[in-house]
């Protein structure tokens, strides 16, 4: 498929029908989880901190709205966790079984982001690398997607950038052996998809999380996708 700061915590990660444009990516609405309005959420991030981290980003080419935190399970909010790995600092590890993306920070720590992943039939695993990066990219559905979803055909020559574009504000393109795999790590403004299998193999992060990961991730960064 081609389309479609956090807090320090002592958390231990045990392992480490409306058809719109964005519905080309997602397979439907997800169940929602309500954040507690007490001082801290179960994920360890205070409500005030979450509202800051996931607040609006008005100075982008297309102003990004605040995340509707009531639609995100608190466990998927960005945080620093213990994650022992032999991979070098900067490596991205995708854990589709738990709907997490990790960035290795060294000293046994990682930044953990909640994610959406491929739905049944579109899961994959293996190693790749970031072959290119794009801000506010054009989305061009592949022929295979158009065959499955003819409603994507009007965008065969590309959908212009914008909030309705399924790739969102930032995209990291995954490559293997010099070739684009058709998979991406992309940004989404649909918080209800986080923690769900909704895509055709791509991995989506909340836009505010993707802005963070994108800034830290150069081309040629290693990506490891674990088995679901």
PDB file of C-alpha atoms in Angstrom:
ATOM      1  CA  UNK A   1       0.000   0.000   0.000  1.00  0.00           C
ATOM      2  CA  UNK A   2       1.362   3.394  -0.919  1.00  0.00           C
ATOM      3  CA  UNK A   3      -0.934   5.707   0.861  1.00  0.00           C
ATOM      4  CA  UNK A   4      -3.179   4.282   2.465  1.00  0.00           C
ATOM      5  CA  UNK A   5       8.179  15.973  23.967  1.00  0.00           C
ATOM      6  CA  UNK A   6       7.162  12.866  25.762  1.00  0.00           C
ATOM      7  CA  UNK A   7       7.851  12.273  29.457  1.00  0.00           C
ATOM      8  CA  UNK A   8      10.506  10.092  31.011  1.00  0.00           C
ATOM      9  CA  UNK A   9       8.883   7.168  32.772  1.00  0.00           C
ATOM     10  CA  UNK A  10      10.096   4.132  34.615  1.00  0.00           C
ATOM     11  CA  UNK A  11       7.709   2.018  32.584  1.00  0.00           C
ATOM     12  CA  UNK A  12       8.932  -1.418  31.631  1.00  0.00           C
ATOM     13  CA  UNK A  13       7.758  -2.702  28.288  1.00  0.00           C
ATOM     14  CA  UNK A  14       7.612  -6.462  28.679  1.00  0.00           C
ATOM     15  CA  UNK A  15       8.041  -6.935  24.888  1.00  0.00           C
ATOM     16  CA  UNK A  16       9.841  -4.631  23.928  1.00  0.00           C
ATOM     17  CA  UNK A  17     -20.674   3.953   6.405  1.00  0.00           C
ATOM     18  CA  UNK A  18     -19.092   7.137   5.340  1.00  0.00           C
ATOM     19  CA  UNK A  19     -16.638   6.721   2.537  1.00  0.00           C
ATOM     20  CA  UNK A  20     -14.233   9.626   2.463  1.00  0.00           C
ATOM     21  CA  UNK A  21     -10.742  10.079   1.204  1.00  0.00           C
ATOM     22  CA  UNK A  22      -9.164   8.912   4.421  1.00  0.00           C
ATOM     23  CA  UNK A  23     -11.273   5.763   4.381  1.00  0.00           C
ATOM     24  CA  UNK A  24      -9.004   4.406   1.668  1.00  0.00           C
ATOM     25  CA  UNK A  25      -6.626   3.814   4.524  1.00  0.00           C
ATOM     26  CA  UNK A  26      -8.867   2.748   7.333  1.00  0.00           C
ATOM     27  CA  UNK A  27     -11.411   0.002   7.446  1.00  0.00           C
ATOM     28  CA  UNK A  28     -13.874   1.667   9.781  1.00  0.00           C
ATOM     29  CA  UNK A  29     -14.227   3.500  13.044  1.00  0.00           C
ATOM     30  CA  UNK A  30     -12.568   2.041  16.099  1.00  0.00           C
ATOM     31  CA  UNK A  31     -13.786   1.741  19.631  1.00  0.00           C
ATOM     32  CA  UNK A  32     -12.755   4.710  21.733  1.00  0.00           C
ATOM     33  CA  UNK A  33     -11.221   4.918  25.165  1.00  0.00           C
ATOM     34  CA  UNK A  34     -11.732   7.887  27.462  1.00  0.00           C
ATOM     35  CA  UNK A  35      -8.818   9.527  29.202  1.00  0.00           C
ATOM     36  CA  UNK A  36      -9.263  10.063  32.912  1.00  0.00           C
ATOM     37  CA  UNK A  37      -9.551  13.673  33.969  1.00  0.00           C
ATOM     38  CA  UNK A  38      -7.537  13.101  37.114  1.00  0.00           C
ATOM     39  CA  UNK A  39      -3.992  14.365  37.501  1.00  0.00           C
ATOM     40  CA  UNK A  40      -2.375  11.532  35.570  1.00  0.00           C
ATOM     41  CA  UNK A  41      -3.511   9.040  33.021  1.00  0.00           C
ATOM     42  CA  UNK A  42      -2.705   5.318  33.341  1.00  0.00           C
ATOM     43  CA  UNK A  43       0.043   5.821  30.757  1.00  0.00           C
ATOM     44  CA  UNK A  44       1.922   8.135  33.116  1.00  0.00           C
ATOM     45  CA  UNK A  45       1.420  11.327  31.128  1.00  0.00           C
ATOM     46  CA  UNK A  46      -0.517  14.043  32.892  1.00  0.00           C
ATOM     47  CA  UNK A  47      -3.514  15.493  31.117  1.00  0.00           C
ATOM     48  CA  UNK A  48      -1.775  18.876  30.963  1.00  0.00           C
ATOM     49  CA  UNK A  49       1.285  17.273  29.370  1.00  0.00           C
ATOM     50  CA  UNK A  50      -0.821  15.319  26.886  1.00  0.00           C
ATOM     51  CA  UNK A  51      -2.722  18.445  25.886  1.00  0.00           C
ATOM     52  CA  UNK A  52       0.590  20.194  25.254  1.00  0.00           C
ATOM     53  CA  UNK A  53       2.268  17.353  23.358  1.00  0.00           C
ATOM     54  CA  UNK A  54      -0.802  16.642  21.261  1.00  0.00           C
ATOM     55  CA  UNK A  55      -2.023  20.202  20.887  1.00  0.00           C
ATOM     56  CA  UNK A  56      -2.542  22.089  17.608  1.00  0.00           C
ATOM     57  CA  UNK A  57       0.359  22.848  15.300  1.00  0.00           C
ATOM     58  CA  UNK A  58      -0.740  26.097  13.632  1.00  0.00           C
ATOM     59  CA  UNK A  59       2.445  26.994  11.777  1.00  0.00           C
ATOM     60  CA  UNK A  60       2.461  24.067   9.369  1.00  0.00           C
ATOM     61  CA  UNK A  61       1.658  24.431   5.651  1.00  0.00           C
ATOM     62  CA  UNK A  62      -1.757  23.066   6.570  1.00  0.00           C
ATOM     63  CA  UNK A  63      -2.476  23.843  10.243  1.00  0.00           C
ATOM     64  CA  UNK A  64      -2.748  20.624  12.228  1.00  0.00           C
ATOM     65  CA  UNK A  65      -5.580  20.323  14.765  1.00  0.00           C
ATOM     66  CA  UNK A  66      -5.151  19.085  18.312  1.00  0.00           C
ATOM     67  CA  UNK A  67      -5.612  15.361  18.847  1.00  0.00           C
ATOM     68  CA  UNK A  68      -8.966  14.406  20.331  1.00  0.00           C
ATOM     69  CA  UNK A  69      -7.433  12.646  23.314  1.00  0.00           C
ATOM     70  CA  UNK A  70     -10.754  11.072  24.291  1.00  0.00           C
ATOM     71  CA  UNK A  71     -10.360   8.871  21.202  1.00  0.00           C
ATOM     72  CA  UNK A  72      -6.943   7.482  22.163  1.00  0.00           C
ATOM     73  CA  UNK A  73      -6.313   4.771  24.736  1.00  0.00           C
ATOM     74  CA  UNK A  74      -3.793   6.382  27.159  1.00  0.00           C
ATOM     75  CA  UNK A  75      -1.389   3.467  26.762  1.00  0.00           C
ATOM     76  CA  UNK A  76      -0.710   4.623  23.207  1.00  0.00           C
ATOM     77  CA  UNK A  77       0.491   8.086  24.186  1.00  0.00           C
ATOM     78  CA  UNK A  78       4.151   8.804  23.541  1.00  0.00           C
ATOM     79  CA  UNK A  79       6.563   7.977  26.334  1.00  0.00           C
ATOM     80  CA  UNK A  80      10.056   6.755  27.163  1.00  0.00           C
ATOM     81  CA  UNK A  81      10.235   3.093  28.144  1.00  0.00           C
ATOM     82  CA  UNK A  82      12.840   0.487  28.966  1.00  0.00           C
ATOM     83  CA  UNK A  83      13.573  -1.494  25.815  1.00  0.00           C
ATOM     84  CA  UNK A  84      16.673  -3.640  25.652  1.00  0.00           C
ATOM     85  CA  UNK A  85      17.942  -3.963  22.111  1.00  0.00           C
ATOM     86  CA  UNK A  86      21.229  -4.576  20.351  1.00  0.00           C
ATOM     87  CA  UNK A  87      20.128  -2.289  17.509  1.00  0.00           C
ATOM     88  CA  UNK A  88      21.940   1.046  17.140  1.00  0.00           C
ATOM     89  CA  UNK A  89      20.494   4.311  18.361  1.00  0.00           C
ATOM     90  CA  UNK A  90      17.896   5.627  15.933  1.00  0.00           C
ATOM     91  CA  UNK A  91      16.686   2.234  14.725  1.00  0.00           C
ATOM     92  CA  UNK A  92      12.911   2.045  14.341  1.00  0.00           C
ATOM     93  CA  UNK A  93      11.219  -1.137  15.550  1.00  0.00           C
ATOM     94  CA  UNK A  94       7.584  -1.782  14.647  1.00  0.00           C
ATOM     95  CA  UNK A  95       5.647  -4.183  16.887  1.00  0.00           C
ATOM     96  CA  UNK A  96       2.353  -4.771  15.038  1.00  0.00           C
ATOM     97  CA  UNK A  97       1.082  -7.279  17.593  1.00  0.00           C
ATOM     98  CA  UNK A  98       1.036  -4.558  20.263  1.00  0.00           C
ATOM     99  CA  UNK A  99       0.458  -1.545  18.017  1.00  0.00           C
ATOM    100  CA  UNK A 100       3.686   0.198  18.998  1.00  0.00           C
ATOM    101  CA  UNK A 101       6.583   1.825  17.172  1.00  0.00           C
ATOM    102  CA  UNK A 102       9.864   2.224  19.045  1.00  0.00           C
ATOM    103  CA  UNK A 103      12.834   4.479  18.364  1.00  0.00           C
ATOM    104  CA  UNK A 104      15.959   3.128  20.056  1.00  0.00           C
ATOM    105  CA  UNK A 105      17.537   5.842  22.230  1.00  0.00           C
ATOM    106  CA  UNK A 106      20.379   3.871  23.803  1.00  0.00           C
ATOM    107  CA  UNK A 107      21.149   2.854  27.394  1.00  0.00           C
ATOM    108  CA  UNK A 108      18.247   0.432  27.308  1.00  0.00           C
ATOM    109  CA  UNK A 109      15.677   3.102  26.533  1.00  0.00           C
ATOM    110  CA  UNK A 110      13.345   3.763  23.617  1.00  0.00           C
ATOM    111  CA  UNK A 111      10.728   6.297  22.671  1.00  0.00           C
ATOM    112  CA  UNK A 112       7.461   4.434  22.214  1.00  0.00           C
ATOM    113  CA  UNK A 113       4.602   5.637  20.014  1.00  0.00           C
ATOM    114  CA  UNK A 114       1.133   4.161  19.603  1.00  0.00           C
ATOM    115  CA  UNK A 115       0.379   3.089  16.037  1.00  0.00           C
ATOM    116  CA  UNK A 116      -2.106   1.614  13.649  1.00  0.00           C
ATOM    117  CA  UNK A 117      -0.905  -1.242  11.475  1.00  0.00           C
ATOM    118  CA  UNK A 118      -1.965  -3.489   8.610  1.00  0.00           C
ATOM    119  CA  UNK A 119      -5.303  -5.211   8.833  1.00  0.00           C
ATOM    120  CA  UNK A 120      -5.708  -8.967   8.452  1.00  0.00           C
ATOM    121  CA  UNK A 121      -4.158 -10.121   5.212  1.00  0.00           C
ATOM    122  CA  UNK A 122      -1.806  -7.154   4.961  1.00  0.00           C
ATOM    123  CA  UNK A 123       0.589  -7.785   7.845  1.00  0.00           C
ATOM    124  CA  UNK A 124       4.244  -8.315   7.021  1.00  0.00           C
ATOM    125  CA  UNK A 125       7.574  -8.533   8.840  1.00  0.00           C
ATOM    126  CA  UNK A 126      11.247  -8.153   8.092  1.00  0.00           C
ATOM    127  CA  UNK A 127      13.939  -5.505   7.781  1.00  0.00           C
ATOM    128  CA  UNK A 128      13.892  -2.366   5.675  1.00  0.00           C
ATOM    129  CA  UNK A 129      15.328   1.133   5.745  1.00  0.00           C
ATOM    130  CA  UNK A 130      14.108   4.650   5.203  1.00  0.00           C
ATOM    131  CA  UNK A 131      14.772   5.275   1.517  1.00  0.00           C
ATOM    132  CA  UNK A 132      13.270   8.760   1.420  1.00  0.00           C
ATOM    133  CA  UNK A 133      11.268  11.227   3.472  1.00  0.00           C
ATOM    134  CA  UNK A 134       8.540  13.682   2.497  1.00  0.00           C
ATOM    135  CA  UNK A 135       6.689  16.578   4.069  1.00  0.00           C
ATOM    136  CA  UNK A 136       3.067  16.933   2.996  1.00  0.00           C
ATOM    137  CA  UNK A 137       3.457  14.299   0.262  1.00  0.00           C
ATOM    138  CA  UNK A 138       1.260  13.527  -2.708  1.00  0.00           C
ATOM    139  CA  UNK A 139      -0.549  10.205  -2.315  1.00  0.00           C
ATOM    140  CA  UNK A 140      -0.762   7.966  -5.377  1.00  0.00           C
ATOM    141  CA  UNK A 141      -2.685   4.734  -4.840  1.00  0.00           C
ATOM    142  CA  UNK A 142      -1.073   1.705  -6.506  1.00  0.00           C
ATOM    143  CA  UNK A 143      -2.840  -0.241  -9.206  1.00  0.00           C
ATOM    144  CA  UNK A 144      -3.463  -3.082  -6.766  1.00  0.00           C
ATOM    145  CA  UNK A 145      -5.364  -0.782  -4.429  1.00  0.00           C
ATOM    146  CA  UNK A 146      -7.412   0.706  -7.238  1.00  0.00           C
ATOM    147  CA  UNK A 147      -8.354  -2.827  -8.305  1.00  0.00           C
ATOM    148  CA  UNK A 148      -9.554  -3.595  -4.782  1.00  0.00           C
ATOM    149  CA  UNK A 149     -11.096  -0.193  -4.149  1.00  0.00           C
ATOM    150  CA  UNK A 150     -12.257   1.443  -7.409  1.00  0.00           C
ATOM    151  CA  UNK A 151     -13.247   4.561  -5.489  1.00  0.00           C
ATOM    152  CA  UNK A 152      -9.517   5.349  -5.308  1.00  0.00           C
ATOM    153  CA  UNK A 153      -9.329   5.602  -9.112  1.00  0.00           C
ATOM    154  CA  UNK A 154      -9.843   9.410  -9.256  1.00  0.00           C
ATOM    155  CA  UNK A 155      -6.496   9.729  -7.493  1.00  0.00           C
ATOM    156  CA  UNK A 156      -4.545   7.472  -9.838  1.00  0.00           C
ATOM    157  CA  UNK A 157      -2.425  10.467 -10.824  1.00  0.00           C
ATOM    158  CA  UNK A 158      -2.006  11.610  -7.243  1.00  0.00           C
ATOM    159  CA  UNK A 159      -3.941  13.325  -4.462  1.00  0.00           C
ATOM    160  CA  UNK A 160      -2.565  16.758  -3.556  1.00  0.00           C
ATOM    161  CA  UNK A 161      -1.155  17.338  -0.061  1.00  0.00           C
ATOM    162  CA  UNK A 162      -3.463  18.382   2.738  1.00  0.00           C
ATOM    163  CA  UNK A 163      -5.214  17.204   5.861  1.00  0.00           C
ATOM    164  CA  UNK A 164      -7.465  14.916   3.795  1.00  0.00           C
ATOM    165  CA  UNK A 165      -4.497  13.257   2.115  1.00  0.00           C
ATOM    166  CA  UNK A 166      -4.129   9.776   3.664  1.00  0.00           C
ATOM    167  CA  UNK A 167      -0.353  10.188   4.110  1.00  0.00           C
ATOM    168  CA  UNK A 168      -0.804  13.341   6.152  1.00  0.00           C
ATOM    169  CA  UNK A 169       1.920  15.783   7.098  1.00  0.00           C
ATOM    170  CA  UNK A 170       4.967  13.510   7.078  1.00  0.00           C
ATOM    171  CA  UNK A 171       5.883  10.175   5.524  1.00  0.00           C
ATOM    172  CA  UNK A 172       8.847   7.834   5.811  1.00  0.00           C
ATOM    173  CA  UNK A 173       9.122   5.468   2.841  1.00  0.00           C
ATOM    174  CA  UNK A 174      10.405   1.941   3.447  1.00  0.00           C
ATOM    175  CA  UNK A 175      12.888   0.427   1.022  1.00  0.00           C
ATOM    176  CA  UNK A 176      14.592  -2.929   0.612  1.00  0.00           C
ATOM    177  CA  UNK A 177      17.578  -3.545  -1.672  1.00  0.00           C
ATOM    178  CA  UNK A 178      17.178  -0.158  -3.324  1.00  0.00           C
ATOM    179  CA  UNK A 179      13.494  -0.641  -4.157  1.00  0.00           C
ATOM    180  CA  UNK A 180      10.437   0.995  -2.611  1.00  0.00           C
ATOM    181  CA  UNK A 181       8.382  -1.650  -0.800  1.00  0.00           C
ATOM    182  CA  UNK A 182       5.092   0.271  -1.194  1.00  0.00           C
ATOM    183  CA  UNK A 183       4.970   0.491   2.621  1.00  0.00           C
ATOM    184  CA  UNK A 184       5.317   3.666   4.672  1.00  0.00           C
ATOM    185  CA  UNK A 185       5.277   5.057   8.167  1.00  0.00           C
ATOM    186  CA  UNK A 186       2.874   7.953   7.855  1.00  0.00           C
ATOM    187  CA  UNK A 187       0.951  10.488   9.940  1.00  0.00           C
ATOM    188  CA  UNK A 188      -2.753  10.361  10.668  1.00  0.00           C
ATOM    189  CA  UNK A 189      -5.244  12.843  12.132  1.00  0.00           C
ATOM    190  CA  UNK A 190      -7.625   9.966  12.902  1.00  0.00           C
ATOM    191  CA  UNK A 191      -6.915   9.114  16.555  1.00  0.00           C
ATOM    192  CA  UNK A 192      -9.552   6.387  16.609  1.00  0.00           C
ATOM    193  CA  UNK A 193      -7.329   4.251  14.356  1.00  0.00           C
ATOM    194  CA  UNK A 194      -4.447   4.022  16.840  1.00  0.00           C
ATOM    195  CA  UNK A 195      -4.261   0.537  18.311  1.00  0.00           C
ATOM    196  CA  UNK A 196      -6.122  -0.959  15.355  1.00  0.00           C
ATOM    197  CA  UNK A 197      -5.339  -2.949  12.216  1.00  0.00           C
ATOM    198  CA  UNK A 198      -6.692  -0.703   9.494  1.00  0.00           C
ATOM    199  CA  UNK A 199      -4.216  -0.242   6.658  1.00  0.00           C
ATOM    200  CA  UNK A 200      -2.894  -2.144   3.681  1.00  0.00           C
ATOM    201  CA  UNK A 201       0.391  -2.771   5.452  1.00  0.00           C
ATOM    202  CA  UNK A 202       1.495   0.763   6.273  1.00  0.00           C
ATOM    203  CA  UNK A 203       2.088   2.007   9.820  1.00  0.00           C
ATOM    204  CA  UNK A 204       0.383   5.172  11.048  1.00  0.00           C
ATOM    205  CA  UNK A 205       1.273   7.450  13.964  1.00  0.00           C
ATOM    206  CA  UNK A 206      -0.622  10.411  15.341  1.00  0.00           C
ATOM    207  CA  UNK A 207       0.575  13.455  13.426  1.00  0.00           C
ATOM    208  CA  UNK A 208       2.206  15.037  16.475  1.00  0.00           C
ATOM    209  CA  UNK A 209       4.105  11.799  17.110  1.00  0.00           C
ATOM    210  CA  UNK A 210       5.111  11.521  13.472  1.00  0.00           C
ATOM    211  CA  UNK A 211       6.477  15.063  13.510  1.00  0.00           C
ATOM    212  CA  UNK A 212       8.693  13.992  16.410  1.00  0.00           C
ATOM    213  CA  UNK A 213       9.881  10.755  14.792  1.00  0.00           C
ATOM    214  CA  UNK A 214      10.363  12.326  11.374  1.00  0.00           C
ATOM    215  CA  UNK A 215      12.630  15.052  12.748  1.00  0.00           C
ATOM    216  CA  UNK A 216      14.873  12.465  14.407  1.00  0.00           C
ATOM    217  CA  UNK A 217      15.023  10.008  11.494  1.00  0.00           C
ATOM    218  CA  UNK A 218      17.500  10.458   8.634  1.00  0.00           C
ATOM    219  CA  UNK A 219      17.400   8.621   5.331  1.00  0.00           C
ATOM    220  CA  UNK A 220      18.967   5.149   5.564  1.00  0.00           C
ATOM    221  CA  UNK A 221      17.698   4.569   9.109  1.00  0.00           C
ATOM    222  CA  UNK A 222      17.148   0.856   9.765  1.00  0.00           C
ATOM    223  CA  UNK A 223      13.581  -0.347  10.319  1.00  0.00           C
ATOM    224  CA  UNK A 224      12.698  -3.715  11.842  1.00  0.00           C
ATOM    225  CA  UNK A 225       9.106  -4.946  11.577  1.00  0.00           C
ATOM    226  CA  UNK A 226       8.433  -7.751  14.052  1.00  0.00           C
ATOM    227  CA  UNK A 227       6.049 -10.607  13.411  1.00  0.00           C
ATOM    228  CA  UNK A 228       2.500  -9.990  14.533  1.00  0.00           C
TER     229      UNK A 228
END
